[in-house]
Amino acid sequence: MGLLTFSINVTLDGCVGHQEGIADDETHAFFTGLMDGVGAMLWGRVTYEMMESYWPAVARGDEEAPPAIREWAVKLEAKPKYVLSSTRKDFPWINSHHVVGDLRTGVQKLKDANTAGVLLGSGKLATELDRLDLIDEYKFLVHPRIAGHGPTLYQSGLPSARRLELVSAKPLRNGAVAMHYRRAR
């Protein structure tokens, strides 16, 4: 069984809004490395639609992008992408698949099928999956910014606190810190 790893950009005050982090070559290289290490990506519908609206054009070369960002886009294009949605059924972006049925069962099957692991990149979905005790690891890129607004990490709350064990902390040249935690069980 593969691990389900939740990874997201987050500011010091917990904002996970996608426009608040540092989007440079170093940041994209970090997330490309994370993606290279797993068998699949997992998103909710909103994140899928945000990604689908931009990254395929970058991968095709229709949008100008520095080499590190284009590398991310090309690898993302090839990576299997799984989407949880109760409102949308059609996911035309290449290598995209709809996860249907019970949330716990669908995600557990995905973990079982991807021994290299699954990378989760949706904040709201992470809250639901954490409530079901399905997240094994957390790899946050903490940005040296205070956004002063939301959306925030775990905004709708969890039923109890999660104990985590620090695996590593690595500062990046841009001031962000890559934090890797494992769920203490």
Coordinates of C-alpha atoms in Angstrom, one line a residue:
M1 CA 0.0 0.0 0.0
G2 CA 1.2 3.5 -0.9
L3 CA 1.2 6.5 1.4
L4 CA -1.2 9.4 1.0
T5 CA 0.8 12.6 1.3
F6 CA -0.8 15.9 1.7
S7 CA 1.3 18.7 0.2
I8 CA 0.4 22.3 -0.2
N9 CA 1.8 25.9 -0.2
V10 CA 1.0 27.6 3.1
T11 CA 1.9 31.1 4.5
L12 CA 2.9 31.7 8.1
D13 CA -0.6 32.6 9.0
G14 CA -2.0 29.4 7.4
C15 CA -3.3 30.8 4.1
V16 CA -3.4 28.2 1.3
G17 CA -4.6 30.6 -1.4
H18 CA -2.7 29.6 -4.5
Q19 CA -1.6 33.1 -5.3
E20 CA 0.0 33.9 -1.9
G21 CA 3.1 31.7 -2.2
I22 CA 6.4 32.3 -4.0
A23 CA 6.1 30.8 -7.5
D24 CA 9.7 30.6 -8.7
D25 CA 11.9 28.0 -10.2
E26 CA 13.0 26.7 -6.8
T27 CA 9.4 26.2 -5.6
H28 CA 8.4 24.4 -8.8
A29 CA 11.5 22.2 -8.6
F30 CA 10.4 21.2 -5.1
F31 CA 6.9 20.2 -6.2
T32 CA 8.3 18.5 -9.3
G33 CA 10.5 16.4 -7.0
L34 CA 7.5 15.5 -4.9
M35 CA 5.4 14.5 -7.9
D36 CA 8.3 12.4 -9.3
G37 CA 8.3 10.4 -6.1
V38 CA 4.6 9.3 -6.3
G39 CA 2.4 7.2 -8.6
A40 CA -0.5 9.6 -8.8
M41 CA -2.0 13.0 -7.9
L42 CA -5.3 13.4 -6.0
W43 CA -7.5 16.5 -6.1
G44 CA -11.0 17.7 -5.4
R45 CA -13.0 19.2 -8.3
V46 CA -12.1 22.9 -7.6
T47 CA -8.3 22.2 -7.5
Y48 CA -8.6 20.0 -10.7
E49 CA -10.5 22.8 -12.5
M50 CA -7.9 25.4 -11.4
M51 CA -5.0 23.2 -12.6
E52 CA -6.8 22.1 -15.8
S53 CA -7.4 25.8 -16.8
Y54 CA -3.7 26.5 -17.0
W55 CA -1.1 23.7 -16.9
P56 CA -2.1 21.8 -20.1
A57 CA -1.4 24.9 -22.1
V58 CA 2.0 25.3 -20.4
A59 CA 2.8 21.7 -21.2
R60 CA 1.9 22.1 -24.9
G61 CA 4.0 25.3 -25.1
D62 CA 1.0 27.6 -25.7
E63 CA 2.0 29.6 -22.6
E64 CA 5.4 31.1 -22.0
A65 CA 7.1 29.6 -19.0
P66 CA 10.6 29.2 -17.5
P67 CA 12.2 25.8 -17.8
A68 CA 11.4 24.6 -14.3
I69 CA 7.8 25.6 -14.6
R70 CA 7.5 23.9 -18.0
E71 CA 9.1 20.8 -16.6
W72 CA 6.5 20.7 -13.8
A73 CA 3.7 21.1 -16.5
V74 CA 5.0 18.3 -18.7
K75 CA 5.4 15.9 -15.9
L76 CA 2.0 16.8 -14.5
E77 CA 0.5 16.1 -17.9
A78 CA 1.9 12.6 -17.9
K79 CA 1.1 11.8 -14.2
P80 CA -2.2 10.0 -13.4
K81 CA -4.6 12.5 -11.9
Y82 CA -7.5 11.3 -9.8
V83 CA -10.4 13.6 -8.9
L84 CA -13.1 13.4 -6.3
S85 CA -16.3 15.2 -7.3
S86 CA -20.0 14.6 -6.7
T87 CA -20.9 17.3 -9.2
R88 CA -18.7 16.8 -12.2
K89 CA -18.4 13.5 -14.1
D90 CA -16.3 14.3 -17.1
F91 CA -12.6 14.9 -16.8
P92 CA -11.0 15.3 -20.2
W93 CA -7.5 16.4 -19.3
I94 CA -5.1 13.6 -20.3
N95 CA -4.6 10.9 -17.7
S96 CA -7.5 12.2 -15.5
H97 CA -9.8 9.7 -13.7
H98 CA -12.9 10.2 -11.6
V99 CA -13.0 8.5 -8.2
V100 CA -16.5 7.3 -7.6
G101 CA -18.4 5.8 -4.7
D102 CA -17.7 6.0 -1.0
L103 CA -14.9 8.5 -0.2
R104 CA -13.0 6.2 2.3
T105 CA -13.2 3.1 0.0
G106 CA -12.3 5.0 -3.2
V107 CA -9.2 6.7 -1.6
Q108 CA -8.1 3.5 0.1
K109 CA -8.3 1.6 -3.3
L110 CA -6.2 4.4 -4.8
K111 CA -3.6 4.1 -2.1
D112 CA -3.6 0.3 -2.5
A113 CA -3.1 0.5 -6.3
N114 CA -0.2 3.1 -6.1
T115 CA 2.6 1.5 -4.1
A116 CA 4.8 4.6 -4.9
G117 CA 2.2 6.7 -3.1
V118 CA -0.4 9.4 -3.9
L119 CA 0.1 13.2 -3.6
L120 CA -2.9 15.1 -2.4
G121 CA -3.0 18.8 -3.2
S122 CA -6.4 20.0 -2.2
G123 CA -7.0 21.8 1.1
K124 CA -10.7 21.1 1.5
L125 CA -10.4 17.5 0.4
A126 CA -7.5 17.1 2.9
T127 CA -9.7 18.1 5.8
E128 CA -12.3 15.4 4.8
L129 CA -9.6 12.7 4.3
D130 CA -7.9 13.6 7.6
R131 CA -11.3 13.2 9.3
L132 CA -11.2 9.6 7.9
D133 CA -7.6 9.0 9.0
L134 CA -6.4 8.5 5.5
I135 CA -3.5 10.9 5.3
D136 CA -0.1 9.4 6.2
E137 CA 2.3 12.3 5.6
Y138 CA 2.3 16.1 5.3
K139 CA 4.8 17.9 3.1
F140 CA 4.1 21.6 3.4
L141 CA 6.1 24.4 1.7
V142 CA 5.8 27.2 4.3
H143 CA 6.3 30.6 2.7
P144 CA 7.8 33.6 4.5
R145 CA 4.6 35.6 4.1
I146 CA 1.6 36.7 6.1
A147 CA -1.4 36.8 3.8
G148 CA -3.9 38.2 6.3
H149 CA -6.8 36.4 4.7
G150 CA -8.0 32.9 3.8
P151 CA -8.6 30.3 2.7
T152 CA -6.7 28.7 5.6
L153 CA -5.4 25.3 6.3
Y154 CA -8.1 23.1 7.9
Q155 CA -10.5 26.0 7.9
S156 CA -13.5 23.9 8.7
G157 CA -11.7 22.1 11.5
L158 CA -11.0 18.6 12.6
P159 CA -12.6 16.6 15.4
S160 CA -9.3 16.4 17.3
A161 CA -5.7 17.5 17.1
R162 CA -3.2 15.4 15.0
R163 CA 0.1 14.5 16.5
L164 CA 2.9 14.6 13.9
E165 CA 6.5 13.6 13.9
L166 CA 9.1 15.8 12.1
V167 CA 10.9 13.9 9.4
S168 CA 12.8 16.9 7.9
A169 CA 12.9 20.6 7.5
K170 CA 14.8 22.2 4.6
P171 CA 15.1 25.9 4.0
L172 CA 15.0 27.0 0.4
R173 CA 17.0 30.0 -0.9
N174 CA 13.8 31.9 -1.5
G175 CA 13.0 31.9 2.3
A176 CA 10.4 29.1 2.2
V177 CA 10.9 26.0 4.3
A178 CA 10.0 22.5 3.1
M179 CA 8.5 20.8 6.1
H180 CA 8.0 17.0 6.1
Y181 CA 5.9 15.4 8.9
R182 CA 4.6 11.9 9.4
R183 CA 1.4 11.1 11.2
A184 CA 2.2 9.7 14.7
R185 CA 0.0 6.7 15.1

